[in-house]
């Protein structure tokens, strides 16, 4: 059984990734930061379907937390095949509104967190492994209302490309850039904002977490054996580049 760590797996996209991967036969480390009850719920769902996993609390902005999680998962279950750097926060503020603390926190969770996961896992990876970063369309488009978030997500892609070069030929490293996906992260959209967004998307709807999870599974699997250093858009055509 292949071992995979999914950060931010208690809710939203990470939750869907963890459940989908468990259904595909991976043993999943379900990481969370605060919501232990919902993380336990994810684990219950995985086990109810005959899958395997374990929950691990770790704030990805802390290297010590991440290193502890990775070490414990390795010591319990052996070498790690896959990493999914998904945990993220979105602080909706432009540069005038954004405090230095908001900026730092966003970079620490979204960018440092992805780096910490790979750095802490390197000596525990299987010889052949696969890493997936969850970036965002805002890495390409920029955003007038979220200066730190788009910077952190563009940084993630820079990290992904460098790691794809450095860790080849044994480890493949790729990213997914989701568009608008139906999770708590967009829970502040009112009915009118939601409708407007749906209108703007060529496929005329907001995406589901499962639609991202399926692409993660593809990037982890042998089906993507000749893909590394790539970013796959899962955005309903919202931004075609
Ligand atoms: P979400 O529903 O808000 O869930 C965020 C997840 O990240 C939760 O499991 C949360 O854990 C975890 N998390 C937050 N801070 C953490 C930390 N410091 N350490 C460890 N885990 C932490 O968000 P989502 O929409 O699923 O987003 C998942 C990823 O997709 C993020 O990287 C986001 O930027 C990206 N993305 C989302 C969208 C979208 O439209 N939803 C679009 C593009 C990209 P707790 O439950 O413990 O707080």
mmCIF file of C-alpha atoms and ligand atoms in Angstrom:
data_model
loop_
_atom_site.group_PDB
_atom_site.id
_atom_site.type_symbol
_atom_site.label_atom_id
_atom_site.label_comp_id
_atom_site.label_asym_id
_atom_site.label_seq_id
_atom_site.Cartn_x
_atom_site.Cartn_y
_atom_site.Cartn_z
ATOM 1 C CA UNK A 1 0.000 0.000 0.000
ATOM 2 C CA UNK A 2 1.417 3.423 -0.958
ATOM 3 C CA UNK A 3 1.597 6.116 1.720
ATOM 4 C CA UNK A 4 0.499 9.671 0.951
ATOM 5 C CA UNK A 5 0.389 12.807 3.104
ATOM 6 C CA UNK A 6 -2.360 15.330 2.336
ATOM 7 C CA UNK A 7 -2.051 18.627 4.203
ATOM 8 C CA UNK A 8 -5.216 20.540 5.051
ATOM 9 C CA UNK A 9 -7.286 17.385 4.647
ATOM 10 C CA UNK A 10 -9.951 18.117 7.257
ATOM 11 C CA UNK A 11 -12.080 20.287 4.967
ATOM 12 C CA UNK A 12 -12.724 21.295 1.360
ATOM 13 C CA UNK A 13 -10.387 20.201 -1.412
ATOM 14 C CA UNK A 14 -7.964 18.386 0.910
ATOM 15 C CA UNK A 15 -10.795 16.379 2.442
ATOM 16 C CA UNK A 16 -11.964 15.287 -1.019
ATOM 17 C CA UNK A 17 -8.385 14.417 -2.014
ATOM 18 C CA UNK A 18 -7.864 12.299 1.120
ATOM 19 C CA UNK A 19 -11.115 10.380 0.651
ATOM 20 C CA UNK A 20 -10.616 9.882 -3.079
ATOM 21 C CA UNK A 21 -7.014 8.682 -2.673
ATOM 22 C CA UNK A 22 -8.020 6.283 0.100
ATOM 23 C CA UNK A 23 -10.638 4.901 -2.285
ATOM 24 C CA UNK A 24 -7.854 4.357 -4.833
ATOM 25 C CA UNK A 25 -5.934 2.237 -2.319
ATOM 26 C CA UNK A 26 -3.499 4.763 -0.809
ATOM 27 C CA UNK A 27 -2.898 4.935 2.938
ATOM 28 C CA UNK A 28 -3.531 8.596 3.740
ATOM 29 C CA UNK A 29 -2.093 10.859 6.439
ATOM 30 C CA UNK A 30 -4.975 13.275 7.011
ATOM 31 C CA UNK A 31 -3.388 16.520 8.213
ATOM 32 C CA UNK A 32 -5.288 19.332 9.910
ATOM 33 C CA UNK A 33 -4.428 22.428 11.927
ATOM 34 C CA UNK A 34 -7.404 23.164 14.193
ATOM 35 C CA UNK A 35 -10.475 21.083 13.422
ATOM 36 C CA UNK A 36 -9.762 17.716 14.997
ATOM 37 C CA UNK A 37 -13.419 16.666 14.985
ATOM 38 C CA UNK A 38 -13.798 17.146 11.224
ATOM 39 C CA UNK A 39 -10.447 15.419 10.611
ATOM 40 C CA UNK A 40 -11.715 12.439 12.627
ATOM 41 C CA UNK A 41 -14.858 12.482 10.501
ATOM 42 C CA UNK A 42 -12.719 12.251 7.344
ATOM 43 C CA UNK A 43 -10.867 9.292 8.835
ATOM 44 C CA UNK A 44 -14.146 7.594 9.783
ATOM 45 C CA UNK A 45 -15.336 8.023 6.195
ATOM 46 C CA UNK A 46 -12.091 6.582 4.829
ATOM 47 C CA UNK A 47 -12.286 3.562 7.137
ATOM 48 C CA UNK A 48 -15.993 3.029 6.506
ATOM 49 C CA UNK A 49 -15.136 2.504 2.837
ATOM 50 C CA UNK A 50 -12.391 0.000 3.712
ATOM 51 C CA UNK A 51 -9.558 2.495 3.299
ATOM 52 C CA UNK A 52 -6.595 3.190 5.576
ATOM 53 C CA UNK A 53 -5.331 6.373 7.128
ATOM 54 C CA UNK A 54 -4.429 8.301 10.229
ATOM 55 C CA UNK A 55 -4.953 11.883 11.374
ATOM 56 C CA UNK A 56 -2.050 14.184 12.214
ATOM 57 C CA UNK A 57 -2.282 17.648 13.715
ATOM 58 C CA UNK A 58 0.414 19.932 12.351
ATOM 59 C CA UNK A 59 0.410 23.621 11.558
ATOM 60 C CA UNK A 60 2.234 23.558 8.225
ATOM 61 C CA UNK A 61 3.756 26.967 8.933
ATOM 62 C CA UNK A 62 5.820 25.276 11.661
ATOM 63 C CA UNK A 63 8.699 23.154 10.359
ATOM 64 C CA UNK A 64 8.851 21.333 13.707
ATOM 65 C CA UNK A 65 5.160 20.362 13.486
ATOM 66 C CA UNK A 66 5.537 19.118 9.921
ATOM 67 C CA UNK A 67 8.747 17.200 10.631
ATOM 68 C CA UNK A 68 7.065 15.469 13.590
ATOM 69 C CA UNK A 69 4.047 14.487 11.477
ATOM 70 C CA UNK A 70 6.200 13.109 8.662
ATOM 71 C CA UNK A 71 8.458 11.182 11.041
ATOM 72 C CA UNK A 72 5.517 9.646 12.892
ATOM 73 C CA UNK A 73 3.783 8.611 9.664
ATOM 74 C CA UNK A 74 7.032 7.066 8.370
ATOM 75 C CA UNK A 75 7.769 5.250 11.624
ATOM 76 C CA UNK A 76 4.268 3.790 11.714
ATOM 77 C CA UNK A 77 3.856 2.847 8.044
ATOM 78 C CA UNK A 78 7.192 3.022 6.192
ATOM 79 C CA UNK A 79 8.413 4.996 3.167
ATOM 80 C CA UNK A 80 6.212 7.729 1.748
ATOM 81 C CA UNK A 81 5.205 7.685 -1.907
ATOM 82 C CA UNK A 82 3.166 10.853 -2.291
ATOM 83 C CA UNK A 83 2.911 14.374 -0.908
ATOM 84 C CA UNK A 84 -0.002 16.700 -1.544
ATOM 85 C CA UNK A 85 0.723 20.252 -0.351
ATOM 86 C CA UNK A 86 -2.831 21.503 -0.147
ATOM 87 C CA UNK A 87 -3.220 23.399 3.151
ATOM 88 C CA UNK A 88 -3.912 27.050 2.532
ATOM 89 C CA UNK A 89 -5.532 30.218 3.805
ATOM 90 C CA UNK A 90 -7.056 33.104 1.907
ATOM 91 C CA UNK A 91 -7.032 36.582 3.431
ATOM 92 C CA UNK A 92 -9.097 38.839 1.220
ATOM 93 C CA UNK A 93 -7.288 42.169 1.524
ATOM 94 C CA UNK A 94 -5.586 44.546 -0.875
ATOM 95 C CA UNK A 95 -2.218 46.078 -0.109
ATOM 96 C CA UNK A 96 -3.690 49.081 1.715
ATOM 97 C CA UNK A 97 -5.774 46.887 4.030
ATOM 98 C CA UNK A 98 -3.231 44.110 4.537
ATOM 99 C CA UNK A 99 -1.218 44.168 7.733
ATOM 100 C CA UNK A 100 2.346 42.898 7.857
ATOM 101 C CA UNK A 101 1.057 40.030 10.046
ATOM 102 C CA UNK A 102 -1.600 39.048 7.441
ATOM 103 C CA UNK A 103 1.053 39.063 4.718
ATOM 104 C CA UNK A 104 3.481 36.965 6.751
ATOM 105 C CA UNK A 105 0.839 34.485 7.886
ATOM 106 C CA UNK A 106 -0.328 33.888 4.302
ATOM 107 C CA UNK A 107 3.200 33.281 3.037
ATOM 108 C CA UNK A 108 4.022 31.123 6.062
ATOM 109 C CA UNK A 109 1.034 28.812 5.578
ATOM 110 C CA UNK A 110 0.719 28.722 1.790
ATOM 111 C CA UNK A 111 4.350 28.873 0.650
ATOM 112 C CA UNK A 112 6.544 27.988 3.632
ATOM 113 C CA UNK A 113 4.059 25.199 4.426
ATOM 114 C CA UNK A 114 4.598 23.580 1.007
ATOM 115 C CA UNK A 115 8.379 23.892 1.367
ATOM 116 C CA UNK A 116 8.294 22.443 4.894
ATOM 117 C CA UNK A 117 6.374 19.384 3.713
ATOM 118 C CA UNK A 118 8.896 18.510 1.011
ATOM 119 C CA UNK A 119 11.954 19.416 3.076
ATOM 120 C CA UNK A 120 10.807 17.297 6.039
ATOM 121 C CA UNK A 121 9.872 14.331 3.819
ATOM 122 C CA UNK A 122 12.936 14.077 1.580
ATOM 123 C CA UNK A 123 14.764 11.365 3.498
ATOM 124 C CA UNK A 124 11.570 9.363 4.008
ATOM 125 C CA UNK A 125 10.406 9.246 0.384
ATOM 126 C CA UNK A 126 10.284 6.095 -1.681
ATOM 127 C CA UNK A 127 12.887 6.089 -4.441
ATOM 128 C CA UNK A 128 10.091 6.708 -6.934
ATOM 129 C CA UNK A 129 7.701 9.317 -5.601
ATOM 130 C CA UNK A 130 5.257 11.977 -6.707
ATOM 131 C CA UNK A 131 4.552 15.426 -5.249
ATOM 132 C CA UNK A 132 1.558 17.646 -6.019
ATOM 133 C CA UNK A 133 1.187 21.294 -5.027
ATOM 134 C CA UNK A 134 -2.212 22.972 -4.940
ATOM 135 C CA UNK A 135 -1.703 26.465 -6.340
ATOM 136 C CA UNK A 136 -4.440 28.740 -7.744
ATOM 137 C CA UNK A 137 -5.508 30.593 -10.877
ATOM 138 C CA UNK A 138 -4.614 33.738 -8.963
ATOM 139 C CA UNK A 139 -0.949 32.769 -9.357
ATOM 140 C CA UNK A 140 -1.313 33.752 -13.032
ATOM 141 C CA UNK A 141 -4.009 36.387 -12.996
ATOM 142 C CA UNK A 142 -3.114 38.326 -9.905
ATOM 143 C CA UNK A 143 -5.963 39.692 -7.866
ATOM 144 C CA UNK A 144 -6.857 43.216 -6.819
ATOM 145 C CA UNK A 145 -8.284 41.935 -3.539
ATOM 146 C CA UNK A 146 -5.758 39.381 -2.312
ATOM 147 C CA UNK A 147 -2.208 40.541 -2.620
ATOM 148 C CA UNK A 148 -0.527 37.979 -0.349
ATOM 149 C CA UNK A 149 -2.551 35.013 -1.548
ATOM 150 C CA UNK A 150 -1.704 35.406 -5.224
ATOM 151 C CA UNK A 151 1.960 36.021 -4.362
ATOM 152 C CA UNK A 152 2.056 32.865 -2.226
ATOM 153 C CA UNK A 153 0.454 30.788 -4.976
ATOM 154 C CA UNK A 154 2.833 32.108 -7.648
ATOM 155 C CA UNK A 155 5.691 31.284 -5.267
ATOM 156 C CA UNK A 156 4.384 27.743 -4.968
ATOM 157 C CA UNK A 157 4.726 27.302 -8.721
ATOM 158 C CA UNK A 158 8.325 28.560 -8.621
ATOM 159 C CA UNK A 159 9.054 26.063 -5.869
ATOM 160 C CA UNK A 160 7.349 23.274 -7.831
ATOM 161 C CA UNK A 161 9.392 23.960 -10.994
ATOM 162 C CA UNK A 162 12.716 24.035 -9.149
ATOM 163 C CA UNK A 163 11.913 20.816 -7.298
ATOM 164 C CA UNK A 164 10.847 19.117 -10.548
ATOM 165 C CA UNK A 165 14.331 19.850 -11.919
ATOM 166 C CA UNK A 166 16.192 19.031 -8.701
ATOM 167 C CA UNK A 167 14.413 15.819 -7.764
ATOM 168 C CA UNK A 168 14.196 14.205 -11.202
ATOM 169 C CA UNK A 169 14.472 11.535 -12.519
ATOM 170 C CA UNK A 170 13.043 9.658 -9.520
ATOM 171 C CA UNK A 171 10.561 12.114 -8.054
ATOM 172 C CA UNK A 172 7.946 13.847 -10.190
ATOM 173 C CA UNK A 173 6.684 17.221 -9.007
ATOM 174 C CA UNK A 174 3.596 18.943 -10.419
ATOM 175 C CA UNK A 175 0.924 21.464 -9.505
ATOM 176 C CA UNK A 176 -2.770 22.010 -9.931
ATOM 177 C CA UNK A 177 -4.171 25.508 -10.294
ATOM 178 C CA UNK A 178 -7.847 25.357 -9.339
ATOM 179 C CA UNK A 179 -10.313 28.032 -10.296
ATOM 180 C CA UNK A 180 -13.322 28.658 -8.056
ATOM 181 C CA UNK A 181 -14.106 25.505 -6.074
ATOM 182 C CA UNK A 182 -17.055 25.032 -3.730
ATOM 183 C CA UNK A 183 -15.506 24.993 -0.243
ATOM 184 C CA UNK A 184 -15.441 27.072 2.943
ATOM 185 C CA UNK A 185 -12.914 29.312 1.194
ATOM 186 C CA UNK A 186 -15.683 30.815 -0.932
ATOM 187 C CA UNK A 187 -18.376 30.593 1.751
ATOM 188 C CA UNK A 188 -18.447 34.381 1.981
ATOM 189 C CA UNK A 189 -19.849 34.666 -1.576
ATOM 190 C CA UNK A 190 -23.458 35.833 -1.476
ATOM 191 C CA UNK A 191 -26.035 34.493 -3.934
ATOM 192 C CA UNK A 192 -25.438 37.305 -6.395
ATOM 193 C CA UNK A 193 -21.619 36.954 -6.336
ATOM 194 C CA UNK A 194 -21.971 33.225 -6.892
ATOM 195 C CA UNK A 195 -24.258 33.733 -9.877
ATOM 196 C CA UNK A 196 -21.909 36.344 -11.352
ATOM 197 C CA UNK A 197 -18.941 34.013 -10.976
ATOM 198 C CA UNK A 198 -20.846 31.117 -12.574
ATOM 199 C CA UNK A 199 -21.703 33.350 -15.520
ATOM 200 C CA UNK A 200 -17.999 34.222 -15.969
ATOM 201 C CA UNK A 201 -16.926 30.572 -16.122
ATOM 202 C CA UNK A 202 -17.185 29.013 -19.608
ATOM 203 C CA UNK A 203 -18.449 25.709 -18.103
ATOM 204 C CA UNK A 204 -21.072 27.830 -16.244
ATOM 205 C CA UNK A 205 -20.574 26.425 -12.790
ATOM 206 C CA UNK A 206 -18.289 26.420 -9.785
ATOM 207 C CA UNK A 207 -16.069 23.336 -9.504
ATOM 208 C CA UNK A 208 -16.334 20.605 -6.889
ATOM 209 C CA UNK A 209 -13.508 19.470 -4.583
ATOM 210 C CA UNK A 210 -13.792 15.984 -6.114
ATOM 211 C CA UNK A 211 -12.948 17.404 -9.544
ATOM 212 C CA UNK A 212 -9.616 18.567 -8.118
ATOM 213 C CA UNK A 213 -9.089 15.286 -6.249
ATOM 214 C CA UNK A 214 -9.340 13.267 -9.467
ATOM 215 C CA UNK A 215 -6.528 15.283 -11.044
ATOM 216 C CA UNK A 216 -4.388 14.809 -7.930
ATOM 217 C CA UNK A 217 -4.933 11.054 -8.263
ATOM 218 C CA UNK A 218 -3.885 11.252 -11.914
ATOM 219 C CA UNK A 219 -0.697 13.171 -11.053
ATOM 220 C CA UNK A 220 0.208 10.678 -8.338
ATOM 221 C CA UNK A 221 -0.429 7.671 -10.563
ATOM 222 C CA UNK A 222 1.614 5.966 -13.277
ATOM 223 C CA UNK A 223 -0.893 7.379 -15.781
ATOM 224 C CA UNK A 224 1.084 10.628 -15.564
ATOM 225 C CA UNK A 225 4.506 8.933 -15.684
ATOM 226 C CA UNK A 226 5.934 11.380 -18.277
ATOM 227 C CA UNK A 227 4.642 14.549 -16.595
ATOM 228 C CA UNK A 228 6.822 16.612 -14.277
ATOM 229 C CA UNK A 229 7.149 20.355 -13.713
ATOM 230 C CA UNK A 230 3.637 20.878 -15.091
ATOM 231 C CA UNK A 231 0.691 22.894 -13.825
ATOM 232 C CA UNK A 232 -2.782 21.620 -14.662
ATOM 233 C CA UNK A 233 -5.655 24.122 -14.643
ATOM 234 C CA UNK A 234 -8.884 22.840 -13.082
ATOM 235 C CA UNK A 235 -10.948 25.945 -13.621
ATOM 236 C CA UNK A 236 -13.863 25.313 -15.984
ATOM 237 C CA UNK A 237 -12.066 27.436 -18.591
ATOM 238 C CA UNK A 238 -12.220 30.543 -16.380
ATOM 239 C CA UNK A 239 -8.729 31.629 -17.388
ATOM 240 C CA UNK A 240 -7.252 30.042 -20.493
ATOM 241 C CA UNK A 241 -3.520 30.582 -20.826
HETATM 242 P P1 LIG B 1 -10.739 25.327 3.075
HETATM 243 O O1 LIG B 1 -12.031 24.683 2.778
HETATM 244 O O2 LIG B 1 -10.693 26.623 3.786
HETATM 245 O O3 LIG B 1 -9.837 24.244 3.857
HETATM 246 C C1 LIG B 1 -8.535 24.588 4.247
HETATM 247 C C2 LIG B 1 -7.843 23.380 4.823
HETATM 248 O O4 LIG B 1 -6.487 23.765 5.124
HETATM 249 C C3 LIG B 1 -8.457 22.899 6.126
HETATM 250 O O5 LIG B 1 -8.361 21.500 6.174
HETATM 251 C C4 LIG B 1 -7.574 23.541 7.198
HETATM 252 O O6 LIG B 1 -7.483 22.781 8.389
HETATM 253 C C5 LIG B 1 -6.231 23.495 6.495
HETATM 254 N N1 LIG B 1 -5.297 24.472 7.030
HETATM 255 C C6 LIG B 1 -5.421 25.820 7.094
HETATM 256 N N2 LIG B 1 -4.336 26.362 7.675
HETATM 257 C C7 LIG B 1 -3.515 25.326 7.979
HETATM 258 C C8 LIG B 1 -2.247 25.227 8.598
HETATM 259 N N3 LIG B 1 -1.593 26.296 9.035
HETATM 260 N N4 LIG B 1 -1.693 23.995 8.757
HETATM 261 C C9 LIG B 1 -2.347 22.877 8.337
HETATM 262 N N5 LIG B 1 -3.554 22.919 7.735
HETATM 263 C C10 LIG B 1 -4.122 24.124 7.570
HETATM 264 O O7 LIG B 1 -9.888 25.578 1.737
HETATM 265 P P2 LIG B 1 -9.986 24.881 0.297
HETATM 266 O O8 LIG B 1 -10.832 25.720 -0.557
HETATM 267 O O9 LIG B 1 -10.238 23.442 0.428
HETATM 268 O O10 LIG B 1 -8.476 25.118 -0.192
HETATM 269 C C11 LIG B 1 -7.526 24.075 -0.266
HETATM 270 C C12 LIG B 1 -6.377 24.553 -1.143
HETATM 271 O O11 LIG B 1 -6.871 24.860 -2.447
HETATM 272 C C13 LIG B 1 -5.716 25.832 -0.618
HETATM 273 O O12 LIG B 1 -4.326 25.774 -0.827
HETATM 274 C C14 LIG B 1 -6.340 26.904 -1.503
HETATM 275 O O13 LIG B 1 -5.516 28.022 -1.604
HETATM 276 C C15 LIG B 1 -6.484 26.165 -2.805
HETATM 277 N N6 LIG B 1 -7.475 26.761 -3.709
HETATM 278 C C16 LIG B 1 -8.797 26.829 -3.358
HETATM 279 C C17 LIG B 1 -9.702 27.412 -4.248
HETATM 280 C C18 LIG B 1 -11.187 27.515 -3.954
HETATM 281 O O14 LIG B 1 -11.898 28.199 -4.720
HETATM 282 N N7 LIG B 1 -11.697 26.898 -2.919
HETATM 283 C C19 LIG B 1 -9.251 27.891 -5.483
HETATM 284 C C20 LIG B 1 -7.903 27.810 -5.789
HETATM 285 C C21 LIG B 1 -7.021 27.211 -4.900
HETATM 286 P P3 LIG B 1 -8.465 23.078 9.670
HETATM 287 O O15 LIG B 1 -9.803 22.507 9.298
HETATM 288 O O16 LIG B 1 -7.842 22.350 10.789
HETATM 289 O O17 LIG B 1 -8.493 24.564 9.831
#
